[in-house]
Amino acid sequence: MDREHHLYLLLGSNIDAEHNLASALALLGERMDIDAVSSIWQSDAVGSDGPAYLNIALSTRTIDDPASIKERLFRPIEAKLGRIRTEDKNADRTIDIDAIVLDGEVIDPQLWECAHIAVPMAEIGLSITADPYGSLDLRAKSLQMRTNITRRDDLFVLLGGKIMDTPKERLDYGTAAPDAVSAFIKLEGYVIKSGLDRELLELIKMRASQINGCAYCLDMHTKDARARGESEQRIYGLSAWREAPYYTKAERAVLAWTEAVTQISDHKVTDELYDEMRRHFTEKQVV
């Protein structure tokens, strides 16, 4: 039986980038199993005055020979999408497909030096460490702080996010049911005045949105959290908060409570959870 290999790939483009990234992703998907796709990240061109680049990271599996996959698969896709190779390594390009990590081994050391590689790789959960950088998560955060790199949430649909498409508005909720809208607004206002930190409220909303599978809600609440100074590391690690070291005891209590009351049919709203909540929050805040 052919051995399956795990490859982390980086796709980049600064010529008709939106179209070429989407096309390359589709073509790769015909030949490889794609387990995870990062957000689209925009960064300045390196070594030239060309247009900004868009990059995405992929976690993939393949039984193709990794020694020849570049020539057998990546280069033909690049050529199909109009890639012209020149002696100028910084020339603008329609598409670049680079293998960064193969079966847990870093094969492109630029991973540790370039935000446009490290940030999307960390986003899809690549977990590795290296001296003197430490973990990739920490290195990506450090590079992001000193690099002009932006996550392009507006391009979510390119990655197959069709659930972000919205149909033509059928109802004006405020006109059809003003009392319901008013009650909803009052509830949000009450929550804001409850004494809970706004940053903590955003964590609660994000975790509930993850459980409910609401992409629209996640998009909204992660933006609000970032606007309030929440770190990328804590946002990315939220679904694994039990194993992550960067949440406080109060945050852990409220995240456990959020999961229990969001999944109420599982009957896991225990006395122990409630007692832990009351150690950190008033009755009003629990409500």
GROMACS .gro file of C-alpha atoms in nm:
model
  287
    1MET     CA    1   0.000   0.000   0.000
    2ASP     CA    2   0.128   0.345  -0.090
    3ARG     CA    3   0.229   0.555   0.208
    4GLU     CA    4   0.022   0.864   0.278
    5HIS     CA    5   0.216   1.188   0.327
    6HIS     CA    6   0.105   1.499   0.515
    7LEU     CA    7   0.199   1.823   0.339
    8TYR     CA    8   0.149   2.182   0.448
    9LEU     CA    9   0.136   2.404   0.141
   10LEU     CA   10   0.144   2.780   0.089
   11LEU     CA   11  -0.033   2.935  -0.209
   12GLY     CA   12   0.045   3.292  -0.311
   13SER     CA   13  -0.047   3.532  -0.591
   14ASN     CA   14  -0.029   3.901  -0.676
   15ILE     CA   15  -0.169   3.888  -1.032
   16ASP     CA   16  -0.547   3.843  -1.048
   17ALA     CA   17  -0.489   3.693  -0.706
   18GLU     CA   18  -0.848   3.619  -0.605
   19HIS     CA   19  -0.920   3.418  -0.919
   20ASN     CA   20  -0.587   3.235  -0.922
   21LEU     CA   21  -0.600   3.132  -0.556
   22ALA     CA   22  -0.951   2.993  -0.597
   23SER     CA   23  -0.850   2.811  -0.917
   24ALA     CA   24  -0.535   2.661  -0.765
   25LEU     CA   25  -0.730   2.544  -0.461
   26ALA     CA   26  -0.984   2.370  -0.683
   27LEU     CA   27  -0.717   2.204  -0.899
   28LEU     CA   28  -0.523   2.080  -0.597
   29GLY     CA   29  -0.845   1.945  -0.449
   30GLU     CA   30  -0.883   1.717  -0.750
   31ARG     CA   31  -0.553   1.542  -0.670
   32MET     CA   32  -0.509   1.574  -0.293
   33ASP     CA   33  -0.714   1.549   0.024
   34ILE     CA   34  -0.737   1.899   0.173
   35ASP     CA   35  -0.801   1.886   0.547
   36ALA     CA   36  -0.776   2.255   0.635
   37VAL     CA   37  -0.760   2.590   0.458
   38SER     CA   38  -0.652   2.913   0.626
   39SER     CA   39  -0.804   3.252   0.582
   40ILE     CA   40  -0.672   3.466   0.297
   41TRP     CA   41  -0.391   3.691   0.419
   42GLN     CA   42  -0.270   4.002   0.236
   43SER     CA   43   0.086   4.133   0.267
   44ASP     CA   44   0.320   4.364   0.079
   45ALA     CA   45   0.533   4.229  -0.204
   46VAL     CA   46   0.890   4.149  -0.093
   47GLY     CA   47   1.181   4.284  -0.296
   48SER     CA   48   0.965   4.472  -0.546
   49ASP     CA   49   0.708   4.749  -0.580
   50GLY     CA   50   0.450   4.508  -0.721
   51PRO     CA   51   0.094   4.460  -0.600
   52ALA     CA   52   0.027   4.312  -0.258
   53TYR     CA   53   0.019   3.934  -0.230
   54LEU     CA   54  -0.267   3.717  -0.116
   55ASN     CA   55  -0.165   3.392   0.056
   56ILE     CA   56  -0.342   3.088   0.198
   57ALA     CA   57  -0.208   2.783   0.380
   58LEU     CA   58  -0.336   2.430   0.325
   59SER     CA   59  -0.307   2.111   0.527
   60THR     CA   60  -0.314   1.825   0.276
   61ARG     CA   61  -0.266   1.449   0.243
   62THR     CA   62  -0.138   1.264  -0.062
   63ILE     CA   63   0.003   0.929  -0.169
   64ASP     CA   64   0.208   1.095  -0.445
   65ASP     CA   65   0.585   1.073  -0.408
   66PRO     CA   66   0.683   1.396  -0.227
   67ALA     CA   67   1.018   1.400  -0.409
   68SER     CA   68   0.845   1.448  -0.743
   69ILE     CA   69   0.516   1.613  -0.650
   70LYS     CA   70   0.648   1.960  -0.732
   71GLU     CA   71   0.726   1.865  -1.093
   72ARG     CA   72   0.431   1.629  -1.140
   73LEU     CA   73   0.158   1.838  -0.979
   74PHE     CA   74   0.253   2.185  -0.857
   75ARG     CA   75   0.442   2.310  -1.164
   76PRO     CA   76   0.171   2.197  -1.413
   77ILE     CA   77  -0.095   2.379  -1.208
   78GLU     CA   78   0.123   2.691  -1.195
   79ALA     CA   79   0.174   2.673  -1.572
   80LYS     CA   80  -0.198   2.622  -1.634
   81LEU     CA   81  -0.265   2.941  -1.440
   82GLY     CA   82  -0.013   3.141  -1.642
   83ARG     CA   83   0.292   3.132  -1.417
   84ILE     CA   84   0.603   3.248  -1.605
   85ARG     CA   85   0.932   3.178  -1.429
   86THR     CA   86   1.216   3.427  -1.468
   87GLU     CA   87   1.554   3.482  -1.304
   88ASP     CA   88   1.392   3.749  -1.086
   89LYS     CA   89   1.282   3.562  -0.774
   90ASN     CA   90   1.076   3.863  -0.667
   91ALA     CA   91   0.884   3.898  -0.994
   92ASP     CA   92   0.505   3.926  -0.982
   93ARG     CA   93   0.330   3.594  -1.033
   94THR     CA   94  -0.009   3.445  -1.104
   95ILE     CA   95   0.041   3.162  -0.856
   96ASP     CA   96   0.306   3.007  -0.636
   97ILE     CA   97   0.260   2.663  -0.477
   98ASP     CA   98   0.523   2.583  -0.215
   99ALA     CA   99   0.560   2.287   0.019
  100ILE     CA  100   0.650   2.415   0.366
  101VAL     CA  101   0.629   2.111   0.594
  102LEU     CA  102   0.643   1.743   0.495
  103ASP     CA  103   0.547   1.474   0.746
  104GLY     CA  104   0.630   1.702   1.038
  105GLU     CA  105   0.964   1.823   0.900
  106VAL     CA  106   1.013   2.185   0.794
  107ILE     CA  107   1.143   2.189   0.437
  108ASP     CA  108   1.121   2.565   0.386
  109PRO     CA  109   1.303   2.750   0.668
  110GLN     CA  110   1.141   3.077   0.561
  111LEU     CA  111   0.848   2.955   0.770
  112TRP     CA  112   1.027   3.103   1.072
  113GLU     CA  113   1.118   3.432   0.904
  114CYS     CA  114   0.816   3.541   0.700
  115ALA     CA  115   0.479   3.646   0.841
  116HIS     CA  116   0.299   3.562   0.517
  117ILE     CA  117   0.397   3.197   0.574
  118ALA     CA  118   0.395   3.167   0.953
  119VAL     CA  119   0.064   3.341   1.021
  120PRO     CA  120  -0.162   3.132   0.792
  121MET     CA  121   0.024   2.814   0.890
  122ALA     CA  122  -0.036   2.881   1.260
  123GLU     CA  123  -0.399   2.958   1.184
  124ILE     CA  124  -0.466   2.608   1.049
  125GLY     CA  125  -0.303   2.444   1.349
  126LEU     CA  126   0.052   2.363   1.239
  127SER     CA  127   0.209   2.288   1.577
  128ILE     CA  128   0.589   2.278   1.572
  129THR     CA  129   0.876   2.430   1.767
  130ALA     CA  130   1.233   2.525   1.681
  131ASP     CA  131   1.522   2.699   1.851
  132PRO     CA  132   1.558   2.989   1.902
  133TYR     CA  133   1.199   3.076   1.804
  134GLY     CA  134   0.995   2.854   2.032
  135SER     CA  135   0.650   2.755   1.910
  136LEU     CA  136   0.517   2.852   1.568
  137ASP     CA  137   0.218   3.018   1.736
  138LEU     CA  138   0.443   3.257   1.928
  139ARG     CA  139   0.668   3.316   1.628
  140ALA     CA  140   0.370   3.392   1.403
  141LYS     CA  141   0.234   3.638   1.657
  142SER     CA  142   0.573   3.811   1.681
  143LEU     CA  143   0.609   3.836   1.302
  144GLN     CA  144   0.253   3.959   1.264
  145MET     CA  145   0.311   4.246   1.506
  146ARG     CA  146   0.593   4.389   1.295
  147THR     CA  147   0.464   4.309   0.946
  148ASN     CA  148   0.195   4.474   0.736
  149ILE     CA  149  -0.025   4.166   0.704
  150THR     CA  150  -0.405   4.168   0.703
  151ARG     CA  151  -0.664   3.893   0.712
  152ARG     CA  152  -0.909   3.941   0.423
  153ASP     CA  153  -1.235   3.822   0.576
  154ASP     CA  154  -1.420   3.984   0.286
  155LEU     CA  155  -1.280   3.712   0.057
  156PHE     CA  156  -1.418   3.423   0.264
  157VAL     CA  157  -1.642   3.311  -0.022
  158LEU     CA  158  -1.336   3.229  -0.237
  159LEU     CA  159  -1.253   2.943  -0.004
  160GLY     CA  160  -1.589   2.780  -0.049
  161GLY     CA  161  -1.764   2.976   0.223
  162LYS     CA  162  -2.098   2.981   0.048
  163ILE     CA  163  -2.276   2.998   0.380
  164MET     CA  164  -2.161   3.359   0.397
  165ASP     CA  165  -2.372   3.443   0.091
  166THR     CA  166  -2.698   3.610   0.187
  167PRO     CA  167  -3.026   3.599  -0.006
  168LYS     CA  168  -3.229   3.903  -0.098
  169GLU     CA  169  -3.386   4.055   0.213
  170ARG     CA  170  -3.738   3.923   0.258
  171LEU     CA  171  -3.830   4.095   0.582
  172ASP     CA  172  -3.754   4.421   0.755
  173TYR     CA  173  -3.753   4.284   1.110
  174GLY     CA  174  -3.785   4.628   1.267
  175THR     CA  175  -4.102   4.698   1.068
  176ALA     CA  176  -4.255   4.349   1.088
  177ALA     CA  177  -4.192   4.288   1.460
  178PRO     CA  178  -4.067   4.606   1.631
  179ASP     CA  179  -4.142   4.475   1.982
  180ALA     CA  180  -3.927   4.165   1.925
  181VAL     CA  181  -3.638   4.373   1.792
  182SER     CA  182  -3.673   4.616   2.082
  183ALA     CA  183  -3.664   4.331   2.334
  184PHE     CA  184  -3.353   4.186   2.170
  185ILE     CA  185  -3.177   4.523   2.182
  186LYS     CA  186  -3.273   4.568   2.548
  187LEU     CA  187  -3.135   4.222   2.629
  188GLU     CA  188  -2.801   4.309   2.470
  189GLY     CA  189  -2.799   4.640   2.656
  190TYR     CA  190  -2.865   4.463   2.986
  191VAL     CA  191  -2.583   4.214   2.924
  192ILE     CA  192  -2.340   4.497   2.850
  193LYS     CA  193  -2.436   4.664   3.181
  194SER     CA  194  -2.413   4.340   3.380
  195GLY     CA  195  -2.062   4.411   3.500
  196LEU     CA  196  -1.899   4.146   3.283
  197ASP     CA  197  -1.592   4.259   3.091
  198ARG     CA  198  -1.668   4.326   2.726
  199GLU     CA  199  -1.366   4.117   2.630
  200LEU     CA  200  -1.509   3.823   2.826
  201LEU     CA  201  -1.848   3.869   2.660
  202GLU     CA  202  -1.684   3.836   2.319
  203LEU     CA  203  -1.517   3.510   2.426
  204ILE     CA  204  -1.857   3.379   2.535
  205LYS     CA  205  -2.019   3.481   2.206
  206MET     CA  206  -1.741   3.328   1.998
  207ARG     CA  207  -1.752   2.996   2.184
  208ALA     CA  208  -2.131   2.972   2.157
  209SER     CA  209  -2.107   3.056   1.786
  210GLN     CA  210  -1.851   2.778   1.734
  211ILE     CA  211  -2.082   2.526   1.901
  212ASN     CA  212  -2.383   2.645   1.700
  213GLY     CA  213  -2.187   2.637   1.373
  214CYS     CA  214  -2.277   2.997   1.289
  215ALA     CA  215  -2.014   3.131   1.048
  216TYR     CA  216  -2.182   3.472   1.027
  217CYS     CA  217  -2.179   3.502   1.408
  218LEU     CA  218  -1.815   3.396   1.429
  219ASP     CA  219  -1.717   3.648   1.164
  220MET     CA  220  -1.893   3.926   1.354
  221HIS     CA  221  -1.775   3.837   1.705
  222THR     CA  222  -1.412   3.768   1.612
  223LYS     CA  223  -1.395   4.112   1.450
  224ASP     CA  224  -1.542   4.267   1.765
  225ALA     CA  225  -1.293   4.076   1.980
  226ARG     CA  226  -0.997   4.191   1.772
  227ALA     CA  227  -1.122   4.549   1.790
  228ARG     CA  228  -1.107   4.516   2.170
  229GLY     CA  229  -0.749   4.394   2.158
  230GLU     CA  230  -0.801   4.018   2.176
  231SER     CA  231  -0.496   3.823   2.055
  232GLU     CA  232  -0.498   3.597   1.751
  233GLN     CA  233  -0.356   3.316   1.964
  234ARG     CA  234  -0.647   3.321   2.209
  235ILE     CA  235  -0.901   3.344   1.927
  236TYR     CA  236  -0.748   3.050   1.738
  237GLY     CA  237  -0.714   2.841   2.055
  238LEU     CA  238  -1.065   2.905   2.184
  239SER     CA  239  -1.215   2.572   2.078
  240ALA     CA  240  -0.932   2.395   2.266
  241TRP     CA  241  -0.940   2.621   2.573
  242ARG     CA  242  -0.907   2.328   2.815
  243GLU     CA  243  -0.558   2.247   2.683
  244ALA     CA  244  -0.450   2.606   2.615
  245PRO     CA  245  -0.244   2.780   2.888
  246TYR     CA  246  -0.354   3.137   2.819
  247TYR     CA  247  -0.704   3.155   2.970
  248THR     CA  248  -0.769   3.263   3.330
  249LYS     CA  249  -0.959   3.058   3.587
  250ALA     CA  250  -1.258   3.290   3.551
  251GLU     CA  251  -1.249   3.254   3.173
  252ARG     CA  252  -1.229   2.876   3.201
  253ALA     CA  253  -1.528   2.872   3.433
  254VAL     CA  254  -1.739   3.083   3.201
  255LEU     CA  255  -1.636   2.887   2.890
  256ALA     CA  256  -1.734   2.559   3.057
  257TRP     CA  257  -2.065   2.717   3.159
  258THR     CA  258  -2.121   2.850   2.806
  259GLU     CA  259  -2.070   2.504   2.657
  260ALA     CA  260  -2.305   2.343   2.909
  261VAL     CA  261  -2.595   2.586   2.865
  262THR     CA  262  -2.552   2.604   2.486
  263GLN     CA  263  -2.571   2.225   2.465
  264ILE     CA  264  -2.850   2.208   2.723
  265SER     CA  265  -2.992   1.878   2.594
  266ASP     CA  266  -2.673   1.702   2.708
  267HIS     CA  267  -2.775   1.768   3.072
  268LYS     CA  268  -2.426   1.880   3.177
  269VAL     CA  269  -2.520   2.194   3.372
  270THR     CA  270  -2.388   2.044   3.695
  271ASP     CA  271  -2.368   2.179   4.048
  272GLU     CA  272  -1.990   2.174   4.017
  273LEU     CA  273  -2.001   2.402   3.714
  274TYR     CA  274  -2.240   2.638   3.889
  275ASP     CA  275  -2.028   2.651   4.206
  276GLU     CA  276  -1.719   2.733   3.999
  277MET     CA  277  -1.908   3.013   3.825
  278ARG     CA  278  -2.018   3.159   4.159
  279ARG     CA  279  -1.657   3.169   4.276
  280HIS     CA  280  -1.589   3.425   4.004
  281PHE     CA  281  -1.921   3.595   3.923
  282THR     CA  282  -2.224   3.742   4.099
  283GLU     CA  283  -2.570   3.594   4.056
  284LYS     CA  284  -2.661   3.884   3.828
  285GLN     CA  285  -2.358   3.815   3.608
  286VAL     CA  286  -2.441   3.443   3.592
  287VAL     CA  287  -2.790   3.533   3.467
   0.00000   0.00000   0.00000
